[in-house]
XYZ file of C-alpha atoms in Angstrom:
197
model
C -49.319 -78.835 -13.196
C -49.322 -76.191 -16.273
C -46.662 -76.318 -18.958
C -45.733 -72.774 -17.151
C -44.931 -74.218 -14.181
C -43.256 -76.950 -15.648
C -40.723 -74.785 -17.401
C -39.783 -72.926 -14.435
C -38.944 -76.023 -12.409
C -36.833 -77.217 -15.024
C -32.866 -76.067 -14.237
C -31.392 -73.625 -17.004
C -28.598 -75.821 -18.985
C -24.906 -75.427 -17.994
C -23.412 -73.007 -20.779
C -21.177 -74.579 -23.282
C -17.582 -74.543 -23.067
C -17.527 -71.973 -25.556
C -19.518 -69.707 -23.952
C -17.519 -69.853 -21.134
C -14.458 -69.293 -22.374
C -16.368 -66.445 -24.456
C -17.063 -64.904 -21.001
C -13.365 -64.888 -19.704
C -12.528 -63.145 -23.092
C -15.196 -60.734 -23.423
C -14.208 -59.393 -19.896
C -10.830 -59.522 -20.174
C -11.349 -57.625 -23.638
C -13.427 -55.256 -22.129
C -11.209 -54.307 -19.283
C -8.846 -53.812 -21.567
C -10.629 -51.765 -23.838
C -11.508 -49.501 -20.495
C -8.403 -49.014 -20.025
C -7.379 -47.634 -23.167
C -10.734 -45.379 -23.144
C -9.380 -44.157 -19.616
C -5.984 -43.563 -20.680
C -6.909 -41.639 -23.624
C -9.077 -39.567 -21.447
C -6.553 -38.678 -18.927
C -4.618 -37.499 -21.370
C -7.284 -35.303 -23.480
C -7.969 -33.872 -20.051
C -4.323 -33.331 -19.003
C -1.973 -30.538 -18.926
C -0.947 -30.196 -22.381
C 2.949 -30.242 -23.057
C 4.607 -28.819 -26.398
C 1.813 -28.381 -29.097
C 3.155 -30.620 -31.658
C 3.776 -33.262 -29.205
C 1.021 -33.465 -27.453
C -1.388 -33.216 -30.117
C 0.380 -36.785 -31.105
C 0.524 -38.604 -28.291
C -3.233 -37.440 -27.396
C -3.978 -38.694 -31.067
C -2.312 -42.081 -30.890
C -3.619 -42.446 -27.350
C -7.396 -41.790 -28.960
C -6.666 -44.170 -32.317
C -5.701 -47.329 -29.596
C -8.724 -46.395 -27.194
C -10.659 -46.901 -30.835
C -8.794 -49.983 -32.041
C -9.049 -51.501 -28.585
C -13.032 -50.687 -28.693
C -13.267 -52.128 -32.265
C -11.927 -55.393 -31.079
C -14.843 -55.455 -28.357
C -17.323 -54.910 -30.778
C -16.054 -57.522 -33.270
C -15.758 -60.111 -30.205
C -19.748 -59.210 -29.357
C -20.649 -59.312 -32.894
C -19.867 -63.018 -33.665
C -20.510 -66.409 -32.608
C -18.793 -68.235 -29.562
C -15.412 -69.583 -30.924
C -12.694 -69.530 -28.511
C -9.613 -68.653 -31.134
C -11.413 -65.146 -32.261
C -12.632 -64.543 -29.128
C -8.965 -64.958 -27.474
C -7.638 -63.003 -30.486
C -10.053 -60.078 -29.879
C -9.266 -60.297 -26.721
C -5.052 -60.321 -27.480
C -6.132 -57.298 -29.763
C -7.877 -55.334 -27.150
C -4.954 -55.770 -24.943
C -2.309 -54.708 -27.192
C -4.164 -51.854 -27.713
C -4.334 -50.979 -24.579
C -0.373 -51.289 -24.221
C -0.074 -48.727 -26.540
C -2.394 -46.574 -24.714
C -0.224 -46.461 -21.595
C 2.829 -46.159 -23.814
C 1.031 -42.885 -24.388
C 0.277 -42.278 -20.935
C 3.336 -42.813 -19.834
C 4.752 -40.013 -22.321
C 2.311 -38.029 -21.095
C 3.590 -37.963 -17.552
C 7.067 -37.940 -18.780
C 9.696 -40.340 -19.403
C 11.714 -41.872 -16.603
C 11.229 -45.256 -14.505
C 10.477 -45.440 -11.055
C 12.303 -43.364 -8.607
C 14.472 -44.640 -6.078
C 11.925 -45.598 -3.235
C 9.279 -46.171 -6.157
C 7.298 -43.570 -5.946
C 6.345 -40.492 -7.949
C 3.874 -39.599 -10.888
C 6.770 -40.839 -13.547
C 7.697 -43.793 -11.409
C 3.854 -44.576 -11.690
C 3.040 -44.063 -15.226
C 6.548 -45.804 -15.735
C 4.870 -49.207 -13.806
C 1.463 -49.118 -15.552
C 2.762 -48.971 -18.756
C 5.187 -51.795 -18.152
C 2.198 -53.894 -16.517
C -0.076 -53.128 -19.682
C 2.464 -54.379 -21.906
C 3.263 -58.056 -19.534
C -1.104 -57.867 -20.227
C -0.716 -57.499 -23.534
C 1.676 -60.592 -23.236
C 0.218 -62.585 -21.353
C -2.941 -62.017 -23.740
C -0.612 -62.866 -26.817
C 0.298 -66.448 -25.215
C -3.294 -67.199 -24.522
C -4.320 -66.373 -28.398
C -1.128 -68.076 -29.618
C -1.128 -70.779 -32.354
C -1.420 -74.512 -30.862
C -3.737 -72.920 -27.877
C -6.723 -71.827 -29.885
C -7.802 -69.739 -26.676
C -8.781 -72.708 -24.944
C -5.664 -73.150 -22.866
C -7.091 -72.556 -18.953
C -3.542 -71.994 -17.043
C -3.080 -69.465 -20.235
C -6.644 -67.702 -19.928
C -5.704 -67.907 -16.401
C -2.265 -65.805 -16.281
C -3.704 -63.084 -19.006
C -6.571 -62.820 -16.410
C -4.578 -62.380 -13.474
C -2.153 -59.708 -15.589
C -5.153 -57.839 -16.795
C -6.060 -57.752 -13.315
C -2.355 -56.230 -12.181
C -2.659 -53.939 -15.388
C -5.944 -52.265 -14.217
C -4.428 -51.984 -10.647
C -1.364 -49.976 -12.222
C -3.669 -47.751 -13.759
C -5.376 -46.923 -11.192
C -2.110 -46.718 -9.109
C -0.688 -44.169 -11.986
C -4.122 -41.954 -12.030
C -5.244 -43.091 -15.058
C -8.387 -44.216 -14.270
C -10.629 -44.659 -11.270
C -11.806 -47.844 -9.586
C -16.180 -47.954 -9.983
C -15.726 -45.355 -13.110
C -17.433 -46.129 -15.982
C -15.429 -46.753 -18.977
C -15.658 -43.483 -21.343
C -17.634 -44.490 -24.231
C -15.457 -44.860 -27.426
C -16.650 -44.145 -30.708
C -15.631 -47.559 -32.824
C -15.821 -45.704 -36.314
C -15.179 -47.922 -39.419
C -12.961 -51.070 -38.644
C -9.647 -50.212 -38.718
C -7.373 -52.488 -41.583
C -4.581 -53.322 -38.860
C -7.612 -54.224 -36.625
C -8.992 -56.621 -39.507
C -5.691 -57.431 -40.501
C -4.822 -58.860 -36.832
C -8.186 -60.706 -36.534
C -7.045 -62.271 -40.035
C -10.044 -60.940 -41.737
C-alpha cells in the first residue's frame, strides 16, 4: 500500500474544542454582521424622510453595519480562543442592535399594533429581538464564562436565530440573500476599545 493511500484511509482528527466553539461564534458573528449590512441597506434604499434626519439615521445605520463587519474580520484574523471569539461575536451583535434601532426609526416609531401587525409593529419587534440577541450575546461573552459556557452559546444561538427571523418578518432582509458586502475601513477605537485592545 503507498504512503498516498495510507493517508487517505486515515480519519481526519476531531477539531479541538476551540475550534468548535470558534465555529458557533464565527456564525453567530456573521449572522449578525448580515444583519446589520441588510439593515443598513434597507434603509440607503428606502424612502427618505426629512433630510437632516435621514441622512443620520442612514449614517449611524452604515457606521454599525461597519463596526459589526470589523468585529468579523478581527474574529477571522486571530487564533482560536473562545473569550475573543465570544467577544467578537457579543460585538457583532450589539452592532447589529443598533442597526435595527435604526431601522426601526426608519419605519417610524410606534410598537406593535393592536392585532400585531403592520410595518411599525414589525420594525418595532425586530428591533426589540436584535437587542434580546445582543443580550443574549453579552451573557455568553461575560466575565466568569470565557465563551465557553454551552447552555450560554446555546441561548445567544437560538436568539440570533429569532433576531434574523424578525428581520426578515420586518422586510429588512431576505431569507437566501447574500449579505451586502461591507467595507471594514480602519478599525474603529470603540471597536478596539470593546475587544480590549
Amino acid at each position: 500500500m503507498s504512503e498516498l493511500n495510507r493517508d487517505e484511509q486515515q480519519p481526519e482528527a476531531p477539531p479541538s474544542a476551540e475550534a468548535a466553539l470558534r465555529a458557533g461564534h464565527s456564525a453567530r458573528a456573521r449572522s449578525a454582521a448580515s444583519r446589520a449590512a441588510a439593515v443598513s441597506r434597507y434603509i440607503e434604499q428606502g424612502e427618505p424622510g426629512s433630510a437632516a434626519a435621514a441622512q443620520e439615521v442612514a449614517w449611524k445605520a452604515a457606521h454599525a453595519a461597519r463596526v459589526s463587519a470589523q468585529a468579523v474580520a478581527v474574529l477571522a484574523e486571530s487564533a482560536p480562543a473562545p473569550a475573543a471569539d465570544s467577544r467578537c461575536a457579543r460585538n457583532a451583535s450589539a452592532s447589529a442592535a443598533q442597526a435595527a434601532r435604526m431601522g426601526q426609526l426608519h419605519d417610524g416609531e410606534g410598537d406593535a399594533d393592536s392585532d400585531g401587525e403592520g410595518d411599525r409593529g414589525l420594525a418595532a419587534a425586530a428591533c426589540r429581538a436584535a437587542l434580546k440577541a445582543s443580550q443574549a450575546a453579552a451573557e455568553a461573552a461575560k466575565a466568569g464564562e470565557l465563551g465557553e459556557n454551552t447552555a450560554l452559546n446555546a441561548a445567544a444561538d437560538d436568539a440570533e436565530a429569532a433576531a434574523v427571523a424578525a428581520a426578515v418578518a420586518a422586510g429588512w432582509m431576505r431569507t437566501g440573500d447574500d449579505a451586502p458586502q461591507v467595507a471594514t475601513g480602519m478599525r474603529s477605537t470603540e471597536l478596539m476599545h470593546m475587544l480590549h485592545l
